[in-house]
Amino acid sequence: MRYCINCCIHLLPNDLHRQCFRCRGPNHNNQKCPVCKGENKIPLYTDSKQMKLLAVLEVRTDHSESWNGFFCLRKGKLCSLIFGLIIMTLVMASYILTGAKHGLLLIPSPFHYGAFTSNPSLMDNESLSDMKDHYQPSKMNISYVKDYPSIKLIIDTITSKIEFITRQRPDLEELRKQEPHMFSVIPNKFLPNSKNPCWYEEYRGNTTTDPYATNSYALYSKRFRTIFDYLRKVFWNHLYHYKDKHYRLRCLPHFYIIGQPKCGTTDLYDRLRLHPDVRFSAIKEPHWWTRKRFGIIRLRDGFHDRYPVEDYLDLFDLAAHQIQGVLQSESAKERGKTNNIIIGEASASTMWDNNAWIFFYDNSTEGEPPFLIQDFIHAFQPNAKLIIMLRDPVERLYSDYLYFASANKSVEDFHEKVAESLQLFENCMLDYSLRACVYNNTLNNAMPVRLQVGLYVVYLLDWLTVFDKDQILVLRLEDHASNVKYTMHMVFQFLHLGPLSEKQEALITKSPASNTRRPEDRSLGPMLPTTKAILRDFYRPFNTKLAQVLFDDAFLWKRT
């Protein structure tokens, strides 16, 4: 069937439309034709196939009919193909020239960091380790970031976005709404004759009741069961009987060693527990405030049932028994003797790990956590003492990598992981505040190395919004390693501990260091000089602010 472009909208239903064939034949005059009059158009026709036209195709000519419709169509396709190739070439050139940086491309960079998850239910079936794999950046672009100048551009972008803004402290009523059970268990006043925060709680069980039957620490960890077996045996002997009722002494820690990991907290813990007036929780690092109360046992396993506050308090029962022995002694009753035993807790995650907030508390509009660990600790213990041990964040990160990396450890692998983590952190900083990025669970689990743990001043400033400066003792591992006696004396003075005999002091200060680097990790040697230079540049503005806050230039770590 043949169609005339001049009158295609008036087509006849039969094939006898002869006057339209090739625009009425070779002798057709456009000026005389009533349909084509005043127009200079070339007809388009097709044979053997019916065609549905949605629009009228017009091809203008300069009084020449040398172009036929088929050739025009081929020329149009050729132009489209050439135009598409030009666009593709420009896109590929932009990747090569810019390294997919700063959103200059027509398609997004594979390193671009996605938006924060505001709805916890979206991740119910995804473990924390799965999230890390999900947000793991592609390694095809790593080769270019190995070059120091390229990574320096990333660090410069991060530095330009740094702002230390004071957070808004939540009020007590807001905290009560978030954790009503915790506030129903822990009283707002403690025994006046005990230096350590303790109180009596009525025990309603009988001699056949197992007080630790439901304790999550005992249920989920085999290595803690021996401790709880002993506690079961002595539990009934340490109950206080008054007016046909039984009471158990409950205690919270007097002081917390809150951080940081790989900064010597284990060594400080091992020495401090040798002091005759110091006791610790049955487990060195309960991680209750940061993880267990949210149901996190191991990050790779996702969430379990939340550990109630009673399970946490059970960890201090051994110390509570000794404190009760002092309070119930005849000398204490007659002379009003005060208990001087204090309890400590040494979870190195307490200072920095607020990753779980997004799953349990309402998200804020700026992506920042509305509540932090210190808000709740201060609500119950406004007089708590806090000890922080820090080290050069560059060396801390390398030590952290050597300790936690399971396989294929090398200085080159460490370098690549640093580069990947810096890019992820930069992409977050382009869209969110420093605090939002530091406390974001998805970003922290996506980064191959824990860069954020070394941003000490960010965490310290947030702790200083709720605790006074004289309640926080900040030490350096470098000072502790060079003069253990001096740092331990600082700790004893800070905690107002009594004097020691020479023998006791020698036992504490001359013990070998704890938790040192493993021999197989030492064989890898130091990190690459380029990696060290990169990390020095990254941490410099944070160290500068830290030194200003503490009025101590030693925290610049210039000589390490």
PDB file of C-alpha atoms in Angstrom, residues 122-402:
ATOM      1  CA  LEU A 122      14.489  -1.980  56.338  1.00  0.00           C
ATOM      2  CA  MET A 123      17.455  -3.900  57.696  1.00  0.00           C
ATOM      3  CA  ASP A 124      15.697  -6.563  59.792  1.00  0.00           C
ATOM      4  CA  ASN A 125      16.976  -9.376  57.597  1.00  0.00           C
ATOM      5  CA  GLU A 126      20.424  -7.930  57.050  1.00  0.00           C
ATOM      6  CA  SER A 127      23.208  -8.532  59.546  1.00  0.00           C
ATOM      7  CA  LEU A 128      25.792  -5.892  60.330  1.00  0.00           C
ATOM      8  CA  SER A 129      28.457  -7.829  58.475  1.00  0.00           C
ATOM      9  CA  ASP A 130      26.158  -8.058  55.440  1.00  0.00           C
ATOM     10  CA  MET A 131      25.854  -4.288  55.478  1.00  0.00           C
ATOM     11  CA  LYS A 132      29.608  -4.023  55.261  1.00  0.00           C
ATOM     12  CA  ASP A 133      29.635  -6.209  52.162  1.00  0.00           C
ATOM     13  CA  HIS A 134      26.734  -4.239  50.701  1.00  0.00           C
ATOM     14  CA  TYR A 135      28.515  -0.907  51.036  1.00  0.00           C
ATOM     15  CA  GLN A 136      31.971  -2.219  50.151  1.00  0.00           C
ATOM     16  CA  PRO A 137      33.317   0.032  47.380  1.00  0.00           C
ATOM     17  CA  SER A 138      34.521  -1.376  44.089  1.00  0.00           C
ATOM     18  CA  LYS A 139      38.257  -2.041  43.950  1.00  0.00           C
ATOM     19  CA  MET A 140      38.584  -1.225  40.275  1.00  0.00           C
ATOM     20  CA  ASN A 141      39.279   2.417  41.118  1.00  0.00           C
ATOM     21  CA  ILE A 142      41.796   1.789  43.878  1.00  0.00           C
ATOM     22  CA  SER A 143      44.870   2.047  41.678  1.00  0.00           C
ATOM     23  CA  TYR A 144      44.583   5.794  41.295  1.00  0.00           C
ATOM     24  CA  VAL A 145      44.053   6.511  44.991  1.00  0.00           C
ATOM     25  CA  LYS A 146      47.370   4.930  45.850  1.00  0.00           C
ATOM     26  CA  ASP A 147      48.969   8.074  44.582  1.00  0.00           C
ATOM     27  CA  TYR A 148      49.546  10.428  47.517  1.00  0.00           C
ATOM     28  CA  PRO A 149      48.462  13.642  45.720  1.00  0.00           C
ATOM     29  CA  SER A 150      45.123  12.075  44.790  1.00  0.00           C
ATOM     30  CA  ILE A 151      44.426  10.987  48.363  1.00  0.00           C
ATOM     31  CA  LYS A 152      45.577  14.371  49.616  1.00  0.00           C
ATOM     32  CA  LEU A 153      42.720  15.941  47.662  1.00  0.00           C
ATOM     33  CA  ILE A 154      40.293  13.674  49.511  1.00  0.00           C
ATOM     34  CA  ILE A 155      41.785  14.677  52.875  1.00  0.00           C
ATOM     35  CA  ASP A 156      41.639  18.359  51.953  1.00  0.00           C
ATOM     36  CA  THR A 157      37.937  17.991  51.185  1.00  0.00           C
ATOM     37  CA  ILE A 158      37.327  16.301  54.559  1.00  0.00           C
ATOM     38  CA  THR A 159      39.306  18.979  56.392  1.00  0.00           C
ATOM     39  CA  SER A 160      37.319  21.755  54.733  1.00  0.00           C
ATOM     40  CA  LYS A 161      34.080  20.207  56.038  1.00  0.00           C
ATOM     41  CA  ILE A 162      35.156  19.781  59.681  1.00  0.00           C
ATOM     42  CA  GLU A 163      33.054  21.704  62.182  1.00  0.00           C
ATOM     43  CA  PHE A 164      33.122  21.071  65.934  1.00  0.00           C
ATOM     44  CA  ILE A 165      29.559  21.972  66.915  1.00  0.00           C
ATOM     45  CA  THR A 166      28.342  21.504  70.493  1.00  0.00           C
ATOM     46  CA  ARG A 167      25.530  18.963  70.676  1.00  0.00           C
ATOM     47  CA  GLN A 168      22.207  19.613  72.337  1.00  0.00           C
ATOM     48  CA  ARG A 169      21.973  17.645  75.569  1.00  0.00           C
ATOM     49  CA  PRO A 170      18.641  15.781  76.038  1.00  0.00           C
ATOM     50  CA  ASP A 171      16.697  16.351  79.240  1.00  0.00           C
ATOM     51  CA  LEU A 172      16.031  13.679  81.844  1.00  0.00           C
ATOM     52  CA  GLU A 173      12.406  13.096  80.875  1.00  0.00           C
ATOM     53  CA  GLU A 174      13.385  12.262  77.308  1.00  0.00           C
ATOM     54  CA  LEU A 175      15.837   9.685  78.617  1.00  0.00           C
ATOM     55  CA  ARG A 176      13.177   8.143  80.863  1.00  0.00           C
ATOM     56  CA  LYS A 177      10.855   7.682  77.903  1.00  0.00           C
ATOM     57  CA  GLN A 178      13.556   5.834  75.972  1.00  0.00           C
ATOM     58  CA  GLU A 179      14.616   3.441  78.771  1.00  0.00           C
ATOM     59  CA  PRO A 180      11.768   3.168  81.323  1.00  0.00           C
ATOM     60  CA  HIS A 181      12.850  -0.243  82.649  1.00  0.00           C
ATOM     61  CA  MET A 182      16.386   0.904  83.367  1.00  0.00           C
ATOM     62  CA  PHE A 183      15.067   3.853  85.370  1.00  0.00           C
ATOM     63  CA  SER A 184      12.737   1.560  87.312  1.00  0.00           C
ATOM     64  CA  VAL A 185      15.643  -0.653  88.439  1.00  0.00           C
ATOM     65  CA  ILE A 186      18.413   1.834  89.256  1.00  0.00           C
ATOM     66  CA  PRO A 187      17.570   4.259  92.085  1.00  0.00           C
ATOM     67  CA  ASN A 188      18.467   7.935  92.072  1.00  0.00           C
ATOM     68  CA  LYS A 189      20.190   7.691  95.476  1.00  0.00           C
ATOM     69  CA  PHE A 190      22.855   5.311  96.798  1.00  0.00           C
ATOM     70  CA  LEU A 191      24.071   4.189 100.225  1.00  0.00           C
ATOM     71  CA  PRO A 192      25.704   7.128 102.022  1.00  0.00           C
ATOM     72  CA  ASN A 193      28.318   4.990 103.814  1.00  0.00           C
ATOM     73  CA  SER A 194      29.805   3.531 100.627  1.00  0.00           C
ATOM     74  CA  LYS A 195      32.259   5.270  98.312  1.00  0.00           C
ATOM     75  CA  ASN A 196      30.986   3.059  95.510  1.00  0.00           C
ATOM     76  CA  PRO A 197      27.388   3.558  94.252  1.00  0.00           C
ATOM     77  CA  CYS A 198      25.385   0.685  95.821  1.00  0.00           C
ATOM     78  CA  TRP A 199      21.849   0.057  97.075  1.00  0.00           C
ATOM     79  CA  TYR A 200      19.781  -2.765  98.560  1.00  0.00           C
ATOM     80  CA  GLU A 201      17.184  -4.501  96.436  1.00  0.00           C
ATOM     81  CA  GLU A 202      14.579  -6.922  97.751  1.00  0.00           C
ATOM     82  CA  TYR A 203      15.084 -10.502  96.600  1.00  0.00           C
ATOM     83  CA  ARG A 204      11.834 -12.453  96.237  1.00  0.00           C
ATOM     84  CA  GLY A 205      13.245 -15.860  95.338  1.00  0.00           C
ATOM     85  CA  ASN A 206      13.829 -18.823  97.628  1.00  0.00           C
ATOM     86  CA  THR A 207      16.726 -21.162  98.312  1.00  0.00           C
ATOM     87  CA  THR A 208      15.897 -23.298  95.283  1.00  0.00           C
ATOM     88  CA  THR A 209      15.703 -20.372  92.875  1.00  0.00           C
ATOM     89  CA  ASP A 210      18.623 -19.874  90.508  1.00  0.00           C
ATOM     90  CA  PRO A 211      19.252 -16.087  90.506  1.00  0.00           C
ATOM     91  CA  TYR A 212      21.335 -16.331  87.319  1.00  0.00           C
ATOM     92  CA  ALA A 213      19.139 -18.721  85.325  1.00  0.00           C
ATOM     93  CA  THR A 214      18.222 -16.106  82.753  1.00  0.00           C
ATOM     94  CA  ASN A 215      21.431 -14.087  82.745  1.00  0.00           C
ATOM     95  CA  SER A 216      22.343 -13.548  79.100  1.00  0.00           C
ATOM     96  CA  TYR A 217      26.084 -13.372  79.778  1.00  0.00           C
ATOM     97  CA  ALA A 218      25.943 -16.868  81.287  1.00  0.00           C
ATOM     98  CA  LEU A 219      23.688 -18.226  78.545  1.00  0.00           C
ATOM     99  CA  TYR A 220      25.596 -16.956  75.518  1.00  0.00           C
ATOM    100  CA  SER A 221      29.197 -17.360  76.658  1.00  0.00           C
ATOM    101  CA  LYS A 222      30.699 -20.642  77.850  1.00  0.00           C
ATOM    102  CA  ARG A 223      33.804 -19.005  79.312  1.00  0.00           C
ATOM    103  CA  PHE A 224      31.705 -17.031  81.813  1.00  0.00           C
ATOM    104  CA  ARG A 225      29.754 -20.009  83.134  1.00  0.00           C
ATOM    105  CA  THR A 226      32.433 -20.933  85.696  1.00  0.00           C
ATOM    106  CA  ILE A 227      32.079 -17.485  87.251  1.00  0.00           C
ATOM    107  CA  PHE A 228      28.313 -17.818  87.508  1.00  0.00           C
ATOM    108  CA  ASP A 229      28.581 -21.335  88.920  1.00  0.00           C
ATOM    109  CA  TYR A 230      30.590 -19.906  91.790  1.00  0.00           C
ATOM    110  CA  LEU A 231      28.158 -17.018  92.276  1.00  0.00           C
ATOM    111  CA  ARG A 232      25.268 -19.476  92.563  1.00  0.00           C
ATOM    112  CA  LYS A 233      27.012 -21.339  95.367  1.00  0.00           C
ATOM    113  CA  VAL A 234      27.681 -18.256  97.499  1.00  0.00           C
ATOM    114  CA  PHE A 235      24.634 -16.187  96.567  1.00  0.00           C
ATOM    115  CA  TRP A 236      22.373 -17.098  99.498  1.00  0.00           C
ATOM    116  CA  ASN A 237      25.143 -16.495 102.035  1.00  0.00           C
ATOM    117  CA  HIS A 238      25.440 -12.870 100.961  1.00  0.00           C
ATOM    118  CA  LEU A 239      21.788 -11.894 101.236  1.00  0.00           C
ATOM    119  CA  TYR A 240      20.874  -9.382 103.926  1.00  0.00           C
ATOM    120  CA  HIS A 241      17.950 -10.508 106.101  1.00  0.00           C
ATOM    121  CA  TYR A 242      15.701  -7.853 107.623  1.00  0.00           C
ATOM    122  CA  LYS A 243      12.127  -8.222 108.966  1.00  0.00           C
ATOM    123  CA  ASP A 244      11.491 -11.553 107.253  1.00  0.00           C
ATOM    124  CA  LYS A 245      12.633 -10.217 103.921  1.00  0.00           C
ATOM    125  CA  HIS A 246      15.780 -10.857 101.917  1.00  0.00           C
ATOM    126  CA  TYR A 247      17.816  -8.129 100.285  1.00  0.00           C
ATOM    127  CA  ARG A 248      20.756  -8.277  97.918  1.00  0.00           C
ATOM    128  CA  LEU A 249      23.323  -5.538  97.527  1.00  0.00           C
ATOM    129  CA  ARG A 250      23.396  -4.100  94.025  1.00  0.00           C
ATOM    130  CA  CYS A 251      26.260  -1.933  92.741  1.00  0.00           C
ATOM    131  CA  LEU A 252      27.274   0.080  89.697  1.00  0.00           C
ATOM    132  CA  PRO A 253      30.897   0.948  88.866  1.00  0.00           C
ATOM    133  CA  HIS A 254      32.462   3.951  90.546  1.00  0.00           C
ATOM    134  CA  PHE A 255      34.705   4.511  87.527  1.00  0.00           C
ATOM    135  CA  TYR A 256      34.834   3.490  83.879  1.00  0.00           C
ATOM    136  CA  ILE A 257      37.829   2.964  81.604  1.00  0.00           C
ATOM    137  CA  ILE A 258      35.979   4.045  78.493  1.00  0.00           C
ATOM    138  CA  GLY A 259      38.579   3.899  75.725  1.00  0.00           C
ATOM    139  CA  GLN A 260      40.158   3.652  73.347  1.00  0.00           C
ATOM    140  CA  PRO A 261      40.766   0.190  71.835  1.00  0.00           C
ATOM    141  CA  LYS A 262      44.415  -0.679  71.120  1.00  0.00           C
ATOM    142  CA  CYS A 263      45.527   2.162  73.375  1.00  0.00           C
ATOM    143  CA  GLY A 264      46.688   0.214  76.439  1.00  0.00           C
ATOM    144  CA  THR A 265      43.383  -0.134  78.313  1.00  0.00           C
ATOM    145  CA  THR A 266      44.032  -3.834  79.013  1.00  0.00           C
ATOM    146  CA  ASP A 267      47.393  -3.091  80.594  1.00  0.00           C
ATOM    147  CA  LEU A 268      45.858  -0.330  82.712  1.00  0.00           C
ATOM    148  CA  TYR A 269      43.081  -2.699  83.781  1.00  0.00           C
ATOM    149  CA  ASP A 270      45.520  -5.480  84.739  1.00  0.00           C
ATOM    150  CA  ARG A 271      47.605  -3.137  86.901  1.00  0.00           C
ATOM    151  CA  LEU A 272      44.732  -1.279  88.494  1.00  0.00           C
ATOM    152  CA  ARG A 273      42.953  -4.415  89.665  1.00  0.00           C
ATOM    153  CA  LEU A 274      46.021  -5.272  91.753  1.00  0.00           C
ATOM    154  CA  HIS A 275      45.220  -2.354  94.050  1.00  0.00           C
ATOM    155  CA  PRO A 276      43.652  -3.684  97.284  1.00  0.00           C
ATOM    156  CA  ASP A 277      40.770  -1.187  97.140  1.00  0.00           C
ATOM    157  CA  VAL A 278      39.824  -1.793  93.509  1.00  0.00           C
ATOM    158  CA  ARG A 279      37.479  -4.423  92.111  1.00  0.00           C
ATOM    159  CA  PHE A 280      36.256  -4.923  88.586  1.00  0.00           C
ATOM    160  CA  SER A 281      33.268  -6.538  86.923  1.00  0.00           C
ATOM    161  CA  ALA A 282      33.382 -10.322  86.575  1.00  0.00           C
ATOM    162  CA  ILE A 283      34.026  -9.745  82.855  1.00  0.00           C
ATOM    163  CA  LYS A 284      36.669  -7.219  81.782  1.00  0.00           C
ATOM    164  CA  GLU A 285      34.664  -5.779  78.890  1.00  0.00           C
ATOM    165  CA  PRO A 286      30.905  -6.335  79.277  1.00  0.00           C
ATOM    166  CA  HIS A 287      30.139  -3.844  76.468  1.00  0.00           C
ATOM    167  CA  TRP A 288      26.698  -3.478  77.991  1.00  0.00           C
ATOM    168  CA  TRP A 289      26.153   0.241  77.543  1.00  0.00           C
ATOM    169  CA  THR A 290      27.164   0.168  73.885  1.00  0.00           C
ATOM    170  CA  ARG A 291      26.129  -3.259  72.586  1.00  0.00           C
ATOM    171  CA  LYS A 292      24.601  -5.855  74.893  1.00  0.00           C
ATOM    172  CA  ARG A 293      21.666  -3.723  76.019  1.00  0.00           C
ATOM    173  CA  PHE A 294      20.755  -3.435  72.332  1.00  0.00           C
ATOM    174  CA  GLY A 295      21.106  -7.191  71.744  1.00  0.00           C
ATOM    175  CA  ILE A 296      24.459  -7.094  69.952  1.00  0.00           C
ATOM    176  CA  ILE A 297      26.687 -10.018  70.953  1.00  0.00           C
ATOM    177  CA  ARG A 298      29.076  -9.978  68.022  1.00  0.00           C
ATOM    178  CA  LEU A 299      28.728  -7.459  65.229  1.00  0.00           C
ATOM    179  CA  ARG A 300      28.854 -10.126  62.530  1.00  0.00           C
ATOM    180  CA  ASP A 301      25.920 -11.994  64.119  1.00  0.00           C
ATOM    181  CA  GLY A 302      23.435  -9.142  64.028  1.00  0.00           C
ATOM    182  CA  PHE A 303      20.887  -8.639  66.813  1.00  0.00           C
ATOM    183  CA  HIS A 304      19.727 -10.985  69.581  1.00  0.00           C
ATOM    184  CA  ASP A 305      17.514 -10.463  72.610  1.00  0.00           C
ATOM    185  CA  ARG A 306      18.436  -7.337  74.534  1.00  0.00           C
ATOM    186  CA  TYR A 307      20.356  -7.837  77.785  1.00  0.00           C
ATOM    187  CA  PRO A 308      18.343  -6.266  80.634  1.00  0.00           C
ATOM    188  CA  VAL A 309      20.093  -4.041  83.163  1.00  0.00           C
ATOM    189  CA  GLU A 310      19.781  -6.798  85.792  1.00  0.00           C
ATOM    190  CA  ASP A 311      22.170  -8.972  83.766  1.00  0.00           C
ATOM    191  CA  TYR A 312      24.699  -6.138  83.804  1.00  0.00           C
ATOM    192  CA  LEU A 313      24.355  -5.629  87.564  1.00  0.00           C
ATOM    193  CA  ASP A 314      24.949  -9.364  88.136  1.00  0.00           C
ATOM    194  CA  LEU A 315      28.501  -8.844  86.868  1.00  0.00           C
ATOM    195  CA  PHE A 316      29.298  -6.785  89.970  1.00  0.00           C
ATOM    196  CA  ASP A 317      27.985  -9.294  92.507  1.00  0.00           C
ATOM    197  CA  LEU A 318      31.457 -10.568  93.461  1.00  0.00           C
ATOM    198  CA  ALA A 319      32.541  -7.045  94.327  1.00  0.00           C
ATOM    199  CA  ALA A 320      29.195  -6.315  95.980  1.00  0.00           C
ATOM    200  CA  HIS A 321      29.716  -9.290  98.302  1.00  0.00           C
ATOM    201  CA  GLN A 322      33.004  -7.814  99.474  1.00  0.00           C
ATOM    202  CA  ILE A 323      31.531  -4.363  99.917  1.00  0.00           C
ATOM    203  CA  GLN A 324      28.676  -5.847 101.915  1.00  0.00           C
ATOM    204  CA  GLY A 325      31.201  -7.638 104.100  1.00  0.00           C
ATOM    205  CA  VAL A 326      32.718  -4.259 104.977  1.00  0.00           C
ATOM    206  CA  LEU A 327      29.345  -2.614 105.590  1.00  0.00           C
ATOM    207  CA  GLN A 328      28.124  -5.475 107.807  1.00  0.00           C
ATOM    208  CA  SER A 329      31.309  -5.791 109.842  1.00  0.00           C
ATOM    209  CA  GLU A 330      31.188  -4.995 113.545  1.00  0.00           C
ATOM    210  CA  SER A 331      33.690  -2.153 113.216  1.00  0.00           C
ATOM    211  CA  ALA A 332      31.590  -0.539 110.511  1.00  0.00           C
ATOM    212  CA  LYS A 333      28.452  -0.756 112.594  1.00  0.00           C
ATOM    213  CA  GLU A 334      30.108   0.594 115.749  1.00  0.00           C
ATOM    214  CA  ARG A 335      32.292   3.339 114.291  1.00  0.00           C
ATOM    215  CA  GLY A 336      30.292   4.194 111.201  1.00  0.00           C
ATOM    216  CA  LYS A 337      33.112   3.019 108.981  1.00  0.00           C
ATOM    217  CA  THR A 338      32.752   3.884 105.310  1.00  0.00           C
ATOM    218  CA  ASN A 339      33.419   1.360 102.592  1.00  0.00           C
ATOM    219  CA  ASN A 340      36.408   2.432 100.463  1.00  0.00           C
ATOM    220  CA  ILE A 341      36.277  -0.408  97.958  1.00  0.00           C
ATOM    221  CA  ILE A 342      35.456   0.877  94.487  1.00  0.00           C
ATOM    222  CA  ILE A 343      34.382  -1.006  91.378  1.00  0.00           C
ATOM    223  CA  GLY A 344      35.607  -0.362  87.863  1.00  0.00           C
ATOM    224  CA  GLU A 345      34.445  -1.360  84.408  1.00  0.00           C
ATOM    225  CA  ALA A 346      36.758  -1.408  81.379  1.00  0.00           C
ATOM    226  CA  SER A 347      34.778  -1.705  78.137  1.00  0.00           C
ATOM    227  CA  ALA A 348      36.921   0.093  75.571  1.00  0.00           C
ATOM    228  CA  SER A 349      33.862   0.678  73.370  1.00  0.00           C
ATOM    229  CA  THR A 350      32.090   2.957  75.861  1.00  0.00           C
ATOM    230  CA  MET A 351      33.688   6.184  74.649  1.00  0.00           C
ATOM    231  CA  TRP A 352      33.001   5.863  70.950  1.00  0.00           C
ATOM    232  CA  ASP A 353      30.570   3.086  69.986  1.00  0.00           C
ATOM    233  CA  ASN A 354      27.084   4.547  69.518  1.00  0.00           C
ATOM    234  CA  ASN A 355      26.386   2.606  66.335  1.00  0.00           C
ATOM    235  CA  ALA A 356      23.175   0.965  67.539  1.00  0.00           C
ATOM    236  CA  TRP A 357      21.219   4.157  68.175  1.00  0.00           C
ATOM    237  CA  ILE A 358      19.668   4.291  64.713  1.00  0.00           C
ATOM    238  CA  PHE A 359      17.889   0.963  65.267  1.00  0.00           C
ATOM    239  CA  PHE A 360      16.285   1.903  68.589  1.00  0.00           C
ATOM    240  CA  TYR A 361      15.894   5.666  68.879  1.00  0.00           C
ATOM    241  CA  ASP A 362      13.974   8.004  66.626  1.00  0.00           C
ATOM    242  CA  ASN A 363      16.180   9.337  63.875  1.00  0.00           C
ATOM    243  CA  SER A 364      16.967  13.026  63.870  1.00  0.00           C
ATOM    244  CA  THR A 365      16.593  15.161  60.780  1.00  0.00           C
ATOM    245  CA  GLU A 366      20.318  15.804  60.568  1.00  0.00           C
ATOM    246  CA  GLY A 367      21.325  12.142  60.849  1.00  0.00           C
ATOM    247  CA  GLU A 368      22.829  12.670  64.320  1.00  0.00           C
ATOM    248  CA  PRO A 369      21.977  10.439  67.307  1.00  0.00           C
ATOM    249  CA  PRO A 370      19.483  12.102  69.668  1.00  0.00           C
ATOM    250  CA  PHE A 371      20.886  10.140  72.635  1.00  0.00           C
ATOM    251  CA  LEU A 372      24.408   8.965  73.441  1.00  0.00           C
ATOM    252  CA  ILE A 373      25.798   6.469  75.966  1.00  0.00           C
ATOM    253  CA  GLN A 374      27.056   9.216  78.254  1.00  0.00           C
ATOM    254  CA  ASP A 375      23.562  10.721  78.562  1.00  0.00           C
ATOM    255  CA  PHE A 376      22.313   7.596  80.323  1.00  0.00           C
ATOM    256  CA  ILE A 377      25.417   7.023  82.459  1.00  0.00           C
ATOM    257  CA  HIS A 378      25.240  10.605  83.674  1.00  0.00           C
ATOM    258  CA  ALA A 379      21.512  10.288  84.416  1.00  0.00           C
ATOM    259  CA  PHE A 380      22.255   7.512  86.927  1.00  0.00           C
ATOM    260  CA  GLN A 381      25.775   8.471  88.005  1.00  0.00           C
ATOM    261  CA  PRO A 382      26.426  12.186  87.724  1.00  0.00           C
ATOM    262  CA  ASN A 383      29.551  11.753  89.887  1.00  0.00           C
ATOM    263  CA  ALA A 384      31.105   8.894  87.918  1.00  0.00           C
ATOM    264  CA  LYS A 385      34.839   8.942  87.164  1.00  0.00           C
ATOM    265  CA  LEU A 386      36.028   8.337  83.607  1.00  0.00           C
ATOM    266  CA  ILE A 387      39.500   7.260  82.467  1.00  0.00           C
ATOM    267  CA  ILE A 388      40.598   7.503  78.836  1.00  0.00           C
ATOM    268  CA  MET A 389      43.824   6.070  77.436  1.00  0.00           C
ATOM    269  CA  LEU A 390      44.863   7.360  73.990  1.00  0.00           C
ATOM    270  CA  ARG A 391      47.775   6.890  71.614  1.00  0.00           C
ATOM    271  CA  ASP A 392      48.915   8.311  68.296  1.00  0.00           C
ATOM    272  CA  PRO A 393      45.829   7.645  66.126  1.00  0.00           C
ATOM    273  CA  VAL A 394      48.029   6.693  63.159  1.00  0.00           C
ATOM    274  CA  GLU A 395      49.726   3.901  65.098  1.00  0.00           C
ATOM    275  CA  ARG A 396      46.453   2.958  66.771  1.00  0.00           C
ATOM    276  CA  LEU A 397      44.815   2.319  63.401  1.00  0.00           C
ATOM    277  CA  TYR A 398      47.666   0.098  62.228  1.00  0.00           C
ATOM    278  CA  SER A 399      47.617  -1.853  65.491  1.00  0.00           C
ATOM    279  CA  ASP A 400      43.843  -2.201  65.161  1.00  0.00           C
ATOM    280  CA  TYR A 401      44.250  -3.558  61.639  1.00  0.00           C
ATOM    281  CA  LEU A 402      46.885  -6.100  62.688  1.00  0.00           C
TER     282      LEU A 402
END
